[in-house]
Coordinates of C-alpha atoms in Angstrom, one line a residue:
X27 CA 19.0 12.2 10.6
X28 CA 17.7 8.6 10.4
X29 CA 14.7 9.4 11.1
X30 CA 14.4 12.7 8.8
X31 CA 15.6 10.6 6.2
X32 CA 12.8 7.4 6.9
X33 CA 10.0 9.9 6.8
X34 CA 10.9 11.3 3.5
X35 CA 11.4 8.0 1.9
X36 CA 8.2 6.8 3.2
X37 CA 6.5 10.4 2.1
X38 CA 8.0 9.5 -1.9
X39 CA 6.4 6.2 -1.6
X40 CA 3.4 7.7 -0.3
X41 CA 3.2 9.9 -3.1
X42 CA 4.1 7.4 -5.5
X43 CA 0.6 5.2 -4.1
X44 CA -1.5 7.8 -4.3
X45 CA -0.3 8.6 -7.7
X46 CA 0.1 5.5 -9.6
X47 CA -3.5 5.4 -11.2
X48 CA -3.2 8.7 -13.3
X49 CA -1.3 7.3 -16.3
X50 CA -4.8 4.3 -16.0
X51 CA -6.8 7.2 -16.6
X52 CA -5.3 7.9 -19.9
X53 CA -5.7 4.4 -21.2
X54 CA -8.4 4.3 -24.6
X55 CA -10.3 1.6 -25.1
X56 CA -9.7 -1.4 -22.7
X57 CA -11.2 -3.0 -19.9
X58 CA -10.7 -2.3 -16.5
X59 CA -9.1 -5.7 -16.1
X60 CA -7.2 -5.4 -19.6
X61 CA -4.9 -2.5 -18.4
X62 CA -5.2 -3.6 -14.4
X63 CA -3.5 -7.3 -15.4
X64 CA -0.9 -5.6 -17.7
X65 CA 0.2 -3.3 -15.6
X66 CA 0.3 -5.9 -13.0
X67 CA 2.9 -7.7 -15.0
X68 CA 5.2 -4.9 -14.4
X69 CA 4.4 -3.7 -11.1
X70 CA 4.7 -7.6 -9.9
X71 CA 6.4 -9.5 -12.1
X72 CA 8.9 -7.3 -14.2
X73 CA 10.1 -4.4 -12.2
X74 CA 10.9 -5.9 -8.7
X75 CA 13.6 -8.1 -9.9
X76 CA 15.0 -5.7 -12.0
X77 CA 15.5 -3.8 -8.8
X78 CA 16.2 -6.3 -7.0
X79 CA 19.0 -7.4 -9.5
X80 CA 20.3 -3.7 -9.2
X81 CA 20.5 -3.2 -5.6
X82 CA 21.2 -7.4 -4.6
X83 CA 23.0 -8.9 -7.4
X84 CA 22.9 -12.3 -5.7
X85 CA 19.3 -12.2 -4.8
X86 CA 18.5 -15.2 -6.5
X87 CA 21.0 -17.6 -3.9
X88 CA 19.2 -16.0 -1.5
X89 CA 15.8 -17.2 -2.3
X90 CA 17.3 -20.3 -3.3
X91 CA 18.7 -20.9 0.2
X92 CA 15.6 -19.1 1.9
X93 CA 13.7 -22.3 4.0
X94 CA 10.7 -23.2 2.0
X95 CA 8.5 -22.1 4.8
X96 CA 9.4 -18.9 4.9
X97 CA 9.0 -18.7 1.2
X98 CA 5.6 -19.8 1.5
X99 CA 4.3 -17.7 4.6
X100 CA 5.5 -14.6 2.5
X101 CA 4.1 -16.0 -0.5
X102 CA 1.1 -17.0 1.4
X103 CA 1.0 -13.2 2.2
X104 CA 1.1 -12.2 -0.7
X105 CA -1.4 -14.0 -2.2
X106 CA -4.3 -12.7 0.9
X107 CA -2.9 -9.2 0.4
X108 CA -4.3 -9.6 -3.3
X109 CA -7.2 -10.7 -2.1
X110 CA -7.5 -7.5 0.0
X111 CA -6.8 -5.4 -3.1
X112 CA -9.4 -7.1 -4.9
X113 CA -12.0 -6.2 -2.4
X114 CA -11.1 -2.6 -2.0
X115 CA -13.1 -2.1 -5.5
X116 CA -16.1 -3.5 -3.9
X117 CA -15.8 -1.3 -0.3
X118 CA -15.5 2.0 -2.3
X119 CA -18.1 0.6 -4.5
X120 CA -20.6 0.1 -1.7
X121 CA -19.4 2.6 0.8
X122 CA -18.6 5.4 -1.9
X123 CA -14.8 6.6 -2.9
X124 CA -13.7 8.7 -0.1
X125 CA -15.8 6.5 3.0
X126 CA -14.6 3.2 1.5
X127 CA -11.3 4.4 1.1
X128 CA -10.6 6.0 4.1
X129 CA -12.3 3.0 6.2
X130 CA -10.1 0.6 4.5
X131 CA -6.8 2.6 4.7
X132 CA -7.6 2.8 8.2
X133 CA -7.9 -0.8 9.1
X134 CA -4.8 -1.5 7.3
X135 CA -2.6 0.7 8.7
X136 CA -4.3 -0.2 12.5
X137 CA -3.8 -3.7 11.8
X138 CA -0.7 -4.1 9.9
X139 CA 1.0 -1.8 12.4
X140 CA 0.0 -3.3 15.5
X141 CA -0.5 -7.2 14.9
X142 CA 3.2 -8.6 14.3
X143 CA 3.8 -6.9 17.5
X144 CA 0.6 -9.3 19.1
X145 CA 2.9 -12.0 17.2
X146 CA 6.3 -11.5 18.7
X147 CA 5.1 -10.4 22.1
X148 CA 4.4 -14.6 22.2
X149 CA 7.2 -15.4 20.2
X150 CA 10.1 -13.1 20.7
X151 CA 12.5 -12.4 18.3
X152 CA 15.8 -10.3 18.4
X153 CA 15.0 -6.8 16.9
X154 CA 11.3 -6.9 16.9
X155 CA 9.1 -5.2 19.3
X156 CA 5.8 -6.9 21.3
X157 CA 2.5 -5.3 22.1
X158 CA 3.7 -4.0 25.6
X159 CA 6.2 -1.8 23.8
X160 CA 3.4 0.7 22.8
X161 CA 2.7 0.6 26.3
X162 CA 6.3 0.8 28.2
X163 CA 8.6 2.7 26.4
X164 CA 8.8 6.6 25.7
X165 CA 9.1 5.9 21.9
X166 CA 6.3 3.1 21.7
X167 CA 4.0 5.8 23.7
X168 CA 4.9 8.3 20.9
X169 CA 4.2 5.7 18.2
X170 CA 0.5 5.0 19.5
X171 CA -0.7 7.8 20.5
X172 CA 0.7 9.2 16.5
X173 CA -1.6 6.1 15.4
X174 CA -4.6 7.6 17.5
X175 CA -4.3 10.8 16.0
X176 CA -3.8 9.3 12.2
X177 CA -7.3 6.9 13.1
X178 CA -8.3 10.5 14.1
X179 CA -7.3 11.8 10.7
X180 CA -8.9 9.0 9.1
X181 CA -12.0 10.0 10.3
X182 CA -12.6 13.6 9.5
X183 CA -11.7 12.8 5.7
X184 CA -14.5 9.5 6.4
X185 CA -16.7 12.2 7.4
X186 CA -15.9 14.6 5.0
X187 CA -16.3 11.7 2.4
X188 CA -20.1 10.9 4.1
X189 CA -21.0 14.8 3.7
X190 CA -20.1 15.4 0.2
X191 CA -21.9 12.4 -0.7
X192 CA -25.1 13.4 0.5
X193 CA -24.8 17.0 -0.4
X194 CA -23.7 16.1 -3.7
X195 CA -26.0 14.0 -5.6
X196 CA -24.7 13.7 -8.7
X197 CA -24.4 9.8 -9.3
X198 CA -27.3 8.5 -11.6
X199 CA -30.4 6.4 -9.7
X200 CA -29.1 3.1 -10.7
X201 CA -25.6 3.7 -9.7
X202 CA -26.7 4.4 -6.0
X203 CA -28.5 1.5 -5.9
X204 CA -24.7 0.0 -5.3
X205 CA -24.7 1.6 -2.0
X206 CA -25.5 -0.7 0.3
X207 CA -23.7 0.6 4.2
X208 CA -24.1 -3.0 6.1
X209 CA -22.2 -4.9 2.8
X210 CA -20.7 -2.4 2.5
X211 CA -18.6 -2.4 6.0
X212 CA -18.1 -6.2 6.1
X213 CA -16.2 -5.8 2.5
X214 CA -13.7 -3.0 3.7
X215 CA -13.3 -4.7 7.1
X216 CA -12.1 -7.4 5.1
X217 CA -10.6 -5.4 2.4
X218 CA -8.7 -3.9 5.4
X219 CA -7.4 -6.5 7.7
X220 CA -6.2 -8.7 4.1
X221 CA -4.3 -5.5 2.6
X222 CA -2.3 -5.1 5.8
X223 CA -1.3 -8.7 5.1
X224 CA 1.5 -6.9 2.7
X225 CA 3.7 -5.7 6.0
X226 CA 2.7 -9.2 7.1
X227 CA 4.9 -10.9 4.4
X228 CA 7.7 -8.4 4.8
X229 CA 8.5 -9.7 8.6
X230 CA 7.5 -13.1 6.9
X231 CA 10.0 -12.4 4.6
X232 CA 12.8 -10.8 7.0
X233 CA 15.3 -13.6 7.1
X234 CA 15.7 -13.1 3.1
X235 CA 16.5 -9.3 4.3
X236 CA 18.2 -10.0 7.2
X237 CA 21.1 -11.8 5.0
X238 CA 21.0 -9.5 2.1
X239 CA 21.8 -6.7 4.6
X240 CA 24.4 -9.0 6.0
X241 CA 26.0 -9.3 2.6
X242 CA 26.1 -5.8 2.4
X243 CA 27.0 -4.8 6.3
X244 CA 30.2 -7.0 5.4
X245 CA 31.2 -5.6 2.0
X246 CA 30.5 -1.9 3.3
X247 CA 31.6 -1.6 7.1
X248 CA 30.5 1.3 9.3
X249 CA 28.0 2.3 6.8
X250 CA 24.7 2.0 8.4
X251 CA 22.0 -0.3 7.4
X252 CA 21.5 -1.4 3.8
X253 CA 18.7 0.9 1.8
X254 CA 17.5 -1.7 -0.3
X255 CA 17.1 -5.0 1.9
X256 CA 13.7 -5.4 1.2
X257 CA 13.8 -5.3 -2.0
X258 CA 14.2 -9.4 -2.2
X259 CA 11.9 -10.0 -0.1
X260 CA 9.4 -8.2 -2.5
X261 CA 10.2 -10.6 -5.1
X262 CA 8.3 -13.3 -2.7
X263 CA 5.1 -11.2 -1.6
X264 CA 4.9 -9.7 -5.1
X265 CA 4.5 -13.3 -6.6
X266 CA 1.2 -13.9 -4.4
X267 CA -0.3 -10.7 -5.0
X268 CA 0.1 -11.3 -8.9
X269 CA -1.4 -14.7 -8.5
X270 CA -4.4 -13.5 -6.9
X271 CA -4.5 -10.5 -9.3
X272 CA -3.8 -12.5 -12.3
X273 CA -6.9 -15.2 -12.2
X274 CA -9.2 -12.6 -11.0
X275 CA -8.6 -10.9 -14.4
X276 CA -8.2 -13.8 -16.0
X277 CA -11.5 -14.7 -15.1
X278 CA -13.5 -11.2 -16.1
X279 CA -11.4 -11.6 -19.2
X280 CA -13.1 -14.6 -20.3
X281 CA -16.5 -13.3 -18.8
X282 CA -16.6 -10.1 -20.0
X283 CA -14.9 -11.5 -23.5
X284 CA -12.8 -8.4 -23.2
X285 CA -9.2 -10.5 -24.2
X286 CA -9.9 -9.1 -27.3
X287 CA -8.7 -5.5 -26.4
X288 CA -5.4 -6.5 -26.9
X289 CA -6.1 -6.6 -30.8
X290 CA -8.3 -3.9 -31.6
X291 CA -7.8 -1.7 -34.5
X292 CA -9.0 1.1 -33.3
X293 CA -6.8 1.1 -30.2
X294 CA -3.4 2.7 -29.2
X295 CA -1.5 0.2 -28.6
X296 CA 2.0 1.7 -27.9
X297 CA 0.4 4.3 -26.1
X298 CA -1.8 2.0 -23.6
X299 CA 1.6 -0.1 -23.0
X300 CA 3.6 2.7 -22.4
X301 CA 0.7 4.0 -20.1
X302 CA -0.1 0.8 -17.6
X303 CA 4.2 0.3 -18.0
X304 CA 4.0 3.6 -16.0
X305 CA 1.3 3.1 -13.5
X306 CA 2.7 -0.5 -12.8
X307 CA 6.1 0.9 -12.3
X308 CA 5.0 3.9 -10.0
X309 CA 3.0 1.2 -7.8
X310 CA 5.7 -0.7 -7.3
X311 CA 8.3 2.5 -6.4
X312 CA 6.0 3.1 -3.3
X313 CA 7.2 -0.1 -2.0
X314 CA 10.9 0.1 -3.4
X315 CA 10.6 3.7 -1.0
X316 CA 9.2 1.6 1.7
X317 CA 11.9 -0.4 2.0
X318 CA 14.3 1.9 2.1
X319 CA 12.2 4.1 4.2
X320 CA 12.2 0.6 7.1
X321 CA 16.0 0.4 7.0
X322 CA 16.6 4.0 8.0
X323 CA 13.4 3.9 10.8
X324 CA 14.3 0.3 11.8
X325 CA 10.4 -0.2 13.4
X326 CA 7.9 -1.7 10.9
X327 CA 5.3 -0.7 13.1
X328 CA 6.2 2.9 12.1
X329 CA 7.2 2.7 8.9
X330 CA 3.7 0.8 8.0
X331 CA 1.4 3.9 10.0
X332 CA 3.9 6.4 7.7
X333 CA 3.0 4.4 4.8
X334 CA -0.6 4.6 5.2
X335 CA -0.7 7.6 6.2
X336 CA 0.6 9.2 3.4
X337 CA -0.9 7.6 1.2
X338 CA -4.2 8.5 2.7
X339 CA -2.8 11.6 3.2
X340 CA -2.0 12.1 -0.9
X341 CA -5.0 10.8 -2.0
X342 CA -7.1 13.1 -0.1
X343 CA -4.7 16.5 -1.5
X344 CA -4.6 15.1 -4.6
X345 CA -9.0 15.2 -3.9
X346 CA -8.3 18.6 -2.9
X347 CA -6.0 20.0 -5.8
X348 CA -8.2 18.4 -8.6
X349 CA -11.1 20.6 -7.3
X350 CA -13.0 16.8 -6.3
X351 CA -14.4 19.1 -3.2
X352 CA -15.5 22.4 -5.5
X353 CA -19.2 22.9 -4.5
X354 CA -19.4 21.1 -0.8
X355 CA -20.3 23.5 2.1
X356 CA -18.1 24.6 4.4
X357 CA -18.4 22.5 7.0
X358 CA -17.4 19.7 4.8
X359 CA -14.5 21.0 3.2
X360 CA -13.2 22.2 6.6
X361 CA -13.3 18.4 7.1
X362 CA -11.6 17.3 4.8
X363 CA -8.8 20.2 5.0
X364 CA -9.1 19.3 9.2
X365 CA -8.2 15.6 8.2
X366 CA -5.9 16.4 6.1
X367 CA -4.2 18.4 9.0
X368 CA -4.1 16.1 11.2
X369 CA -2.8 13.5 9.5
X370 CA 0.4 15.5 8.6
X371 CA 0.8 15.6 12.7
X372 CA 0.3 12.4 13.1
X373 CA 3.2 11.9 10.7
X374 CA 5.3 14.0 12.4
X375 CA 4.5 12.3 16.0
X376 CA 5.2 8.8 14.5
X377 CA 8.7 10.5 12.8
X378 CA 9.2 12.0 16.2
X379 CA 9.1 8.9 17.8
X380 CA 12.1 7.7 16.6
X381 CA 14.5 10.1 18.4
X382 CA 12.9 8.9 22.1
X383 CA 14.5 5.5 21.3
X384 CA 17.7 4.7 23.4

């Protein structure tokens, strides 16, 4: 049932992912980077301690008696994993929505799934699994070759993404000017291996989880692993990513002299709050799943390819349910509906997985 129960908290924080950016749409008159740093402030600066301080009350000793160099690795993290969601506006701006995206998605689930395991094969730690364990055990086996078949996945949507674009050509002539392919890969390779920097800080970060589960192993005996252990570790990785976020806006703010969207007459302010208080706080539930989704999996290797996967895997049905693909031919919209297919098994290979273990 562990494993049942890790794939459906990882499929909720999936959902919330690919979600999150609806309530954005709603916002009236501000700035991209007016509403993005605002809702920032709750999806990385308010909510997670609030969680944190209602799952681990004493989460604050524990960063206190963390070793500052594990605080600044996952910090450190963090603040590259901004970077890498800083540049994922510029893939899908060069590359298109649905290539950028799914290129991106695709190197971050490849790399943040598979390089801590490069990283502990040559230093070995107790619970964590090396490369050759994708290679020598039943369950590793099952993991890569569910990987494969998400990369797999990946790239019929890509495709799908390459063949609307070209059969749709409904951007105006200076906006495809922005596509530029070569630029355009170097960007989302980047974009990619950066955003898989987030799993990096959460085994960065483990030790701050590894005693909060502790804590609660020893109040609550015979009772599994703790559901929310990663939610302190958050705290750490969120900081970064907010860092990197927060001058970045800062910046546009002052160039764009748009810090004056705040004040407008004309604008709904109650409503725009309330709005980007959603969107940050549905961001940050994908995570607060993750987490939970981890403890009952106990692989991060897995849990990060679940992760990505459905929240490549949302994205695309939300694409499909909005009627995004309405006019394509056939051959692209069975594309699309094939990678969308073969994702979901790759999901269920990776969930399988889990059962092979001794």
């Amino acid at each position: 049932m562990n494993a049942v129960f890790g794939v459906i908290f990882h499929f909720i924080g999936g959902f919330a992912s690919g979600s999150f950016y609806v309530p954005y749409k709603k916002v009236k008159n501000w700035s991209w980077e007016s509403m993005w740093i605002l809702g920032g402030l709750f999806s990385w600066i308010i909510v997670p301690p609030i969680a944190a301080m209602l799952t681990i009350p004493n989460f604050v000793d524990i960063i206190k008696e963390t070793d500052n160099s594990i605080l600044g690795y996952t910090f450190l993290f963090g603040l590259l994993w901004g970077v890498g969601g800083l540049t994922y506006g510029l893939g899908v701006r060069y590359l298109g929505v649905s290539l950028g995206s799914s290129i991106i998605l695709g190197l971050s689930m490849v790399f943040g799934s598979l390089m801590p395991s490069i990283y502990y094969f040559f230093n070995k730690a107790s619970g964590k699994h090396g490369i050759d364990y994708f290679f020598t055990t039943n369950s590793g086996i099952c993991i890569l070759i569910g990987l494969l078949v998400c990369i797999l996945g990946v790239y019929l949507c890509g495709k799908a993404g390459v063949s609307k674009e070209r059969h749709l050509s409904t951007l105006a002539v200076e906006n495809k000017a922005d596509y530029n392919f070569g630029l355009g890969i170097v960007v989302a390779i980047i974009s990619g291996i950066l955003s898989a920097c987030f799993n990096f800080g959460i085994e960065a970060g483990k030790p701050m989880a590894d005693v909060a589960n502790a804590l609660w192993k020893a109040a609550n005996p015979d009772q599994g692993e703790f559901l929310y252990q990663n939610n302190v570790t958050y705290i750490v990785i969120l900081w970064g990513g907010f860092a990197t976020n927060f001058l970045w806006c800062l910046y546009l703010l002052i160039k764009n002299k748009t810090y004056g969207d705040y004040v407008k007459s004309e604008t709904p302010k109650g409503k725009n709050l309330l709005l980007c208080a959603m969107a940050g706080t549905t961001w940050y539930l994908q995570f607060f799943f993750y987490g939970m989704g981890e403890s009952r999996l106990g692989n991060g290797a897995s849990s990060w390819i679940l992760h990505m996967a459905f929240i490549i895997l949302i994205s695309n049905a939300w694409g499909v349910v909005l009627k995004e693909w309405k006019g394509v031919d056939r051959s692209t919209y069975r594309s699309i509906i094939g990678g969308i297919v073969t994702i979901i098994i790759s999901i269920c290979i990776v969930g399988f997985a889990k059962t092979l273990e001794n």
